[in-house]
Amino acid sequence: SHVEIVAAGNSWRKPKLAEIRFQALKEDAARVAALESGQVDLIDGVPPDQLKRLQAAGFKVEWTTVAANYAFDLYGPAGTPHANLEVRRAIAHAIDWNTIIKELYMSYGKVGNGLIGGPGAFGWTNDPVKYPYDPAKAKQLLAAAGYPNGFKTTFTASRGFMVNDVTTAEAIVGYLKAVNIDAALTFAEYSTFLQQYQQSPEKGRTPLFAHRQSYEVTMEVGTRLVLFDDKRSSHPYGWNDPKFLALLASAQKEMDLKKREQMLIDASRMVVENAISIAAFQPPYILVHNPRIGNVKAPPDALVWMDGIAKSA
C-alpha cells in the first residue's frame, strides 16, 4: 500500500526532505481526491481533463511529453486481413490522432509522424505524416484489398498503464467502426498485458495491439527497432523482413555516426512503409502538486528525482 523512505544523512546527495511516503493509488479519481483532501502533496498520472479545475483550485501543474510513443500494432499472421498491406494502411488512415490529442488529452501531448522515437532521439527524423486521417482513403484501400464491407478483428489495450489508455482505445474502435472494421476490444491489467506483449501474433496476441513504447533520448532508436528482430525481441511482430533485418544489423555495427543515424532512419521508415506498427503520439507525463511543494520537474523519462523537492510550512 505504501513505501516510506528516510534521507541518509551521509549521502553525497543532500535531499531537502527528511522523509517521503509513496502511496499506491491506482485509480485516477482516488489520486485526485487524495491531493484535494491534503492526504498527499504530489500526484502523477493525472487525467488532462482535470487540470483546469485543479489549477483553478490553486494546485500547480508540471508536464512534458514523455519519451515514449503510443504504439499501435497493425500486423497479423497469414490468413488474417492484417497480413494484407493495404488493409494495414487503411487502418492507419482511419484514425484521427490529432483529434484524440485535442479532445482526450486537452492538447497535452504531441502527435507523432509514425516513426519510432521522437524529438531528441538519435535516429529519428521529422518526416511528414505518412498516414493522415482520411476515412475515404481507408475505405478505398479496404475495397481494393477485397474487403469492401470491412471485416471483424480483435484489439487488446492496457488499462491503467498510461493516462487515458482506456478512452484512447475506445476512440480507436469508434474510428475503425466508421470504415466498417468491427474491432472487439479487450483490456488487460498490467501483469496480463505484459504476458500478451511478449507473445507473437502467431501465438495468440491480437492483431491490433496498443502499448506505450519508450525510446532513449540519450541513446538511439535502435534500442526500440531491435524489437522487430523476432529472434531477439521481447515483443515479436512476426514480420521478419530480410531487408529490414540486414539494415538493422548493419546499423548496429556502423561506427560512423552520420551513416548509422541514416541507417536507423531508413529502418524506421521501412516499419512505417509496411504499416507494421505506428508511433501515433507522445503522451504527456503530468505532475500536480500543492503550492507548498517546490522544485518539482516533469522529466521526459517519467523518473522524478526526489532529492531536490522541497516543502514549505
Coordinates of N, CA and C in Angstrom, one line a residue, residues 58-167:
G58 N -5.9 26.2 -7.2 CA -4.6 26.6 -6.6 C -3.5 25.6 -6.7
F59 N -3.7 24.5 -7.3 CA -2.7 23.4 -7.4 C -1.8 23.8 -8.7
K60 N -0.6 23.3 -8.6 CA 0.4 23.6 -9.7 C 0.6 22.4 -10.6
V61 N 0.7 22.6 -11.9 CA 0.9 21.6 -12.9 C 2.2 21.7 -13.5
E62 N 2.9 20.5 -13.6 CA 4.2 20.4 -14.3 C 3.9 19.2 -15.3
W63 N 4.4 19.5 -16.6 CA 4.1 18.4 -17.5 C 5.2 18.5 -18.7
T64 N 5.3 17.3 -19.3 CA 6.1 17.3 -20.5 C 5.6 16.1 -21.4
T65 N 6.0 16.1 -22.7 CA 5.7 14.9 -23.5 C 6.7 13.9 -23.1
V66 N 6.3 12.7 -22.8 CA 7.2 11.7 -22.3 C 7.9 11.1 -23.5
A67 N 9.1 10.6 -23.2 CA 10.0 10.0 -24.3 C 9.4 8.6 -24.6
A68 N 8.2 8.6 -25.1 CA 7.6 7.3 -25.5 C 6.5 7.6 -26.5
N69 N 6.1 6.6 -27.2 CA 5.0 6.7 -28.2 C 3.9 5.7 -27.8
Y70 N 2.6 6.2 -28.1 CA 1.5 5.3 -28.1 C 1.7 4.5 -29.4
A71 N 2.2 3.2 -29.3 CA 2.4 2.4 -30.5 C 1.2 1.6 -30.8
F72 N 0.8 1.6 -32.0 CA -0.4 0.9 -32.5 C 0.0 -0.2 -33.5
D73 N 0.1 -1.4 -33.0 CA 0.5 -2.5 -33.9 C -0.6 -2.9 -34.8
L74 N -0.3 -3.2 -36.1 CA -1.3 -3.5 -37.1 C -1.0 -4.8 -37.8
Y75 N 0.1 -5.4 -37.6 CA 0.5 -6.6 -38.4 C -0.2 -7.9 -37.8
G76 N -0.5 -8.8 -38.7 CA -1.1 -10.0 -38.4 C -0.6 -11.2 -39.2
P77 N -0.7 -12.4 -38.7 CA -0.2 -13.6 -39.4 C -1.0 -13.9 -40.7
A78 N -0.4 -14.7 -41.5 CA -1.0 -15.1 -42.8 C -2.4 -15.7 -42.5
G79 N -3.3 -15.4 -43.4 CA -4.7 -15.9 -43.2 C -5.6 -14.9 -42.5
T80 N -5.0 -13.8 -42.0 CA -5.8 -12.7 -41.4 C -5.8 -11.5 -42.3
P81 N -6.8 -10.6 -42.3 CA -6.8 -9.4 -43.1 C -5.6 -8.6 -42.8
H82 N -5.0 -8.6 -41.6 CA -3.9 -7.8 -41.3 C -2.6 -8.2 -42.0
A83 N -2.6 -9.4 -42.6 CA -1.4 -9.8 -43.4 C -1.4 -9.0 -44.7
N84 N -2.5 -8.3 -45.1 CA -2.5 -7.5 -46.3 C -2.1 -6.1 -46.0
L85 N -1.1 -5.6 -46.8 CA -0.5 -4.3 -46.6 C -1.6 -3.2 -46.7
E86 N -2.4 -3.3 -47.7 CA -3.4 -2.3 -48.0 C -4.4 -2.2 -46.8
V87 N -4.7 -3.3 -46.2 CA -5.6 -3.3 -45.0 C -4.9 -2.5 -43.9
R88 N -3.7 -2.8 -43.7 CA -3.0 -2.1 -42.6 C -2.9 -0.6 -42.8
R89 N -2.6 -0.3 -44.1 CA -2.6 1.2 -44.4 C -4.0 1.8 -44.3
A90 N -5.0 1.0 -44.6 CA -6.4 1.6 -44.4 C -6.6 1.9 -42.9
I91 N -6.2 0.9 -42.1 CA -6.4 1.2 -40.6 C -5.7 2.4 -40.2
A92 N -4.4 2.6 -40.7 CA -3.6 3.7 -40.3 C -4.3 5.0 -40.7
H93 N -4.9 5.0 -41.9 CA -5.6 6.2 -42.4 C -7.0 6.5 -41.6
A94 N -7.5 5.5 -41.0 CA -8.8 5.6 -40.4 C -8.9 6.3 -39.1
I95 N -7.8 6.6 -38.5 CA -7.7 7.1 -37.1 C -7.2 8.6 -37.1
D96 N -8.0 9.4 -36.4 CA -7.7 10.8 -36.3 C -6.9 11.1 -35.0
W97 N -5.6 11.0 -35.0 CA -4.8 11.1 -33.8 C -4.8 12.6 -33.3
N98 N -4.9 13.5 -34.3 CA -4.9 14.9 -33.8 C -6.1 15.2 -33.0
T99 N -7.3 14.7 -33.4 CA -8.5 14.9 -32.6 C -8.4 14.2 -31.2
I100 N -7.8 13.0 -31.2 CA -7.6 12.3 -29.9 C -6.8 13.1 -29.0
I101 N -5.7 13.7 -29.5 CA -4.8 14.5 -28.6 C -5.6 15.7 -28.1
K102 N -6.4 16.3 -29.0 CA -7.1 17.6 -28.7 C -8.2 17.3 -27.7
E103 N -9.0 16.3 -27.9 CA -10.2 16.0 -27.2 C -10.0 15.2 -25.9
L104 N -9.2 14.2 -26.0 CA -8.9 13.3 -24.9 C -7.8 13.7 -24.0
Y105 N -6.8 14.4 -24.6 CA -5.7 14.9 -23.8 C -5.6 16.4 -23.6
M106 N -6.6 17.1 -24.1 CA -6.7 18.5 -23.9 C -5.5 19.2 -24.5
S107 N -5.0 18.7 -25.6 CA -3.8 19.2 -26.3 C -2.5 19.0 -25.5
Y108 N -2.6 18.3 -24.4 CA -1.3 17.9 -23.7 C -0.8 16.6 -24.4
G109 N 0.4 16.7 -25.0 CA 0.9 15.6 -25.8 C 1.2 16.1 -27.2
K110 N 1.7 15.2 -28.0 CA 2.2 15.6 -29.3 C 2.0 14.5 -30.3
V111 N 1.3 14.8 -31.4 CA 1.1 13.7 -32.4 C 2.4 13.3 -33.1
G112 N 2.6 12.0 -33.3 CA 3.8 11.6 -33.9 C 3.7 11.5 -35.4
N113 N 4.8 11.2 -36.1 CA 4.8 11.0 -37.5 C 4.8 9.6 -37.9
G114 N 4.7 8.7 -37.0 CA 4.7 7.2 -37.3 C 6.0 6.6 -37.0
L115 N 7.1 7.3 -37.1 CA 8.5 6.8 -36.9 C 8.8 6.5 -35.4
I116 N 9.5 5.4 -35.2 CA 10.0 5.1 -33.9 C 10.8 6.2 -33.3
G117 N 10.6 6.5 -32.1 CA 11.3 7.6 -31.4 C 10.6 8.9 -31.5
G118 N 11.4 10.0 -31.3 CA 10.8 11.3 -31.3 C 11.9 12.4 -31.2
P119 N 11.5 13.6 -31.0 CA 12.5 14.7 -31.0 C 13.6 14.4 -29.9
G120 N 14.8 14.6 -30.3 CA 15.9 14.4 -29.4 C 16.5 13.1 -29.4
A121 N 15.9 12.1 -30.0 CA 16.4 10.8 -30.1 C 17.3 10.6 -31.3
F122 N 18.4 10.0 -31.2 CA 19.3 9.7 -32.3 C 18.7 8.6 -33.2
G123 N 18.5 9.0 -34.5 CA 17.9 8.0 -35.4 C 16.5 8.3 -35.7
W124 N 16.0 9.5 -35.2 CA 14.6 9.9 -35.5 C 14.7 11.1 -36.4
T125 N 13.8 11.3 -37.3 CA 13.7 12.5 -38.2 C 12.3 13.0 -38.4
N126 N 12.2 14.2 -38.7 CA 10.8 14.8 -38.7 C 10.2 14.7 -40.1
D127 N 9.9 13.4 -40.5 CA 9.2 13.2 -41.7 C 7.8 13.7 -41.7
P128 N 7.2 13.9 -42.9 CA 5.8 14.2 -42.9 C 5.0 13.0 -42.5
V129 N 3.8 13.2 -42.0 CA 2.9 12.1 -41.6 C 2.5 11.3 -42.8
K130 N 2.8 10.0 -42.8 CA 2.6 9.2 -44.0 C 1.1 8.8 -44.1
Y131 N 0.4 8.6 -42.9 CA -1.0 8.2 -42.9 C -1.9 9.2 -42.3
P132 N -2.1 10.4 -42.9 CA -3.0 11.4 -42.3 C -4.4 10.8 -42.3
Y133 N -5.2 11.4 -41.4 CA -6.6 10.9 -41.2 C -7.4 11.1 -42.5
D134 N -7.9 10.0 -43.1 CA -8.6 10.1 -44.4 C -9.5 8.8 -44.5
P135 N -10.7 8.9 -43.9 CA -11.6 7.7 -43.9 C -12.0 7.3 -45.3
A136 N -12.1 8.2 -46.2 CA -12.5 7.9 -47.6 C -11.4 7.0 -48.2
K137 N -10.1 7.5 -48.0 CA -9.0 6.7 -48.5 C -8.9 5.3 -47.8
A138 N -9.3 5.2 -46.5 CA -9.3 4.0 -45.8 C -10.3 3.0 -46.5
K139 N -11.5 3.5 -46.8 CA -12.5 2.7 -47.4 C -12.0 2.2 -48.8
Q140 N -11.4 3.1 -49.6 CA -10.9 2.7 -50.9 C -9.8 1.6 -50.8
L141 N -8.9 1.7 -49.8 CA -7.9 0.7 -49.7 C -8.5 -0.6 -49.2
L142 N -9.5 -0.6 -48.4 CA -10.2 -1.8 -48.0 C -10.9 -2.5 -49.1
A143 N -11.5 -1.7 -50.0 CA -12.2 -2.3 -51.1 C -11.2 -2.9 -52.1
A144 N -10.1 -2.2 -52.3 CA -9.0 -2.7 -53.2 C -8.4 -4.0 -52.7
A145 N -8.4 -4.2 -51.3 CA -7.8 -5.3 -50.7 C -8.8 -6.5 -50.6
G146 N -10.0 -6.2 -51.1 CA -11.1 -7.3 -51.1 C -12.0 -7.3 -49.9
Y147 N -12.0 -6.2 -49.2 CA -12.9 -6.0 -48.0 C -13.8 -4.8 -48.2
P148 N -14.6 -4.7 -49.2 CA -15.5 -3.5 -49.4 C -16.5 -3.3 -48.3
N149 N -16.8 -4.4 -47.6 CA -17.8 -4.3 -46.4 C -17.1 -4.4 -45.1
G150 N -15.7 -4.3 -45.1 CA -15.0 -4.3 -43.9 C -14.8 -5.8 -43.4
F151 N -14.4 -5.9 -42.1 CA -14.2 -7.2 -41.5 C -14.2 -7.1 -40.0
K152 N -14.2 -8.2 -39.3 CA -14.1 -8.2 -37.9 C -12.7 -8.6 -37.4
T153 N -12.3 -8.0 -36.4 CA -10.9 -8.2 -35.8 C -10.9 -8.1 -34.3
T154 N -9.8 -8.3 -33.7 CA -9.7 -8.2 -32.2 C -8.6 -7.2 -31.9
F155 N -8.7 -6.5 -30.7 CA -7.9 -5.4 -30.3 C -7.7 -5.5 -28.8
T156 N -6.4 -5.5 -28.4 CA -6.1 -5.5 -26.9 C -5.4 -4.2 -26.6
A157 N -5.8 -3.6 -25.5 CA -5.2 -2.4 -25.0 C -5.0 -2.5 -23.5
S158 N -4.1 -1.7 -22.9 CA -3.9 -1.7 -21.5 C -4.9 -0.9 -20.7
R159 N -5.0 -1.2 -19.4 CA -5.9 -0.4 -18.5 C -5.0 0.1 -17.4
G160 N -4.8 1.4 -17.3 CA -4.0 2.0 -16.2 C -2.5 2.1 -16.4
F161 N -2.1 1.7 -17.6 CA -0.6 1.7 -17.8 C -0.2 3.1 -18.2
M162 N -1.0 3.9 -18.8 CA -0.7 5.3 -19.1 C -2.0 6.1 -19.0
V163 N -1.9 7.4 -19.0 CA -3.1 8.2 -18.9 C -4.0 8.0 -20.0
N164 N -5.3 7.9 -19.7 CA -6.3 7.8 -20.8 C -6.1 6.6 -21.8
D165 N -5.5 5.6 -21.4 CA -5.3 4.5 -22.3 C -6.6 3.8 -22.6
V166 N -7.6 3.8 -21.7 CA -8.9 3.2 -21.9 C -9.7 4.0 -22.9
T167 N -9.8 5.3 -22.7 CA -10.6 6.1 -23.6 C -10.0 6.2 -25.0

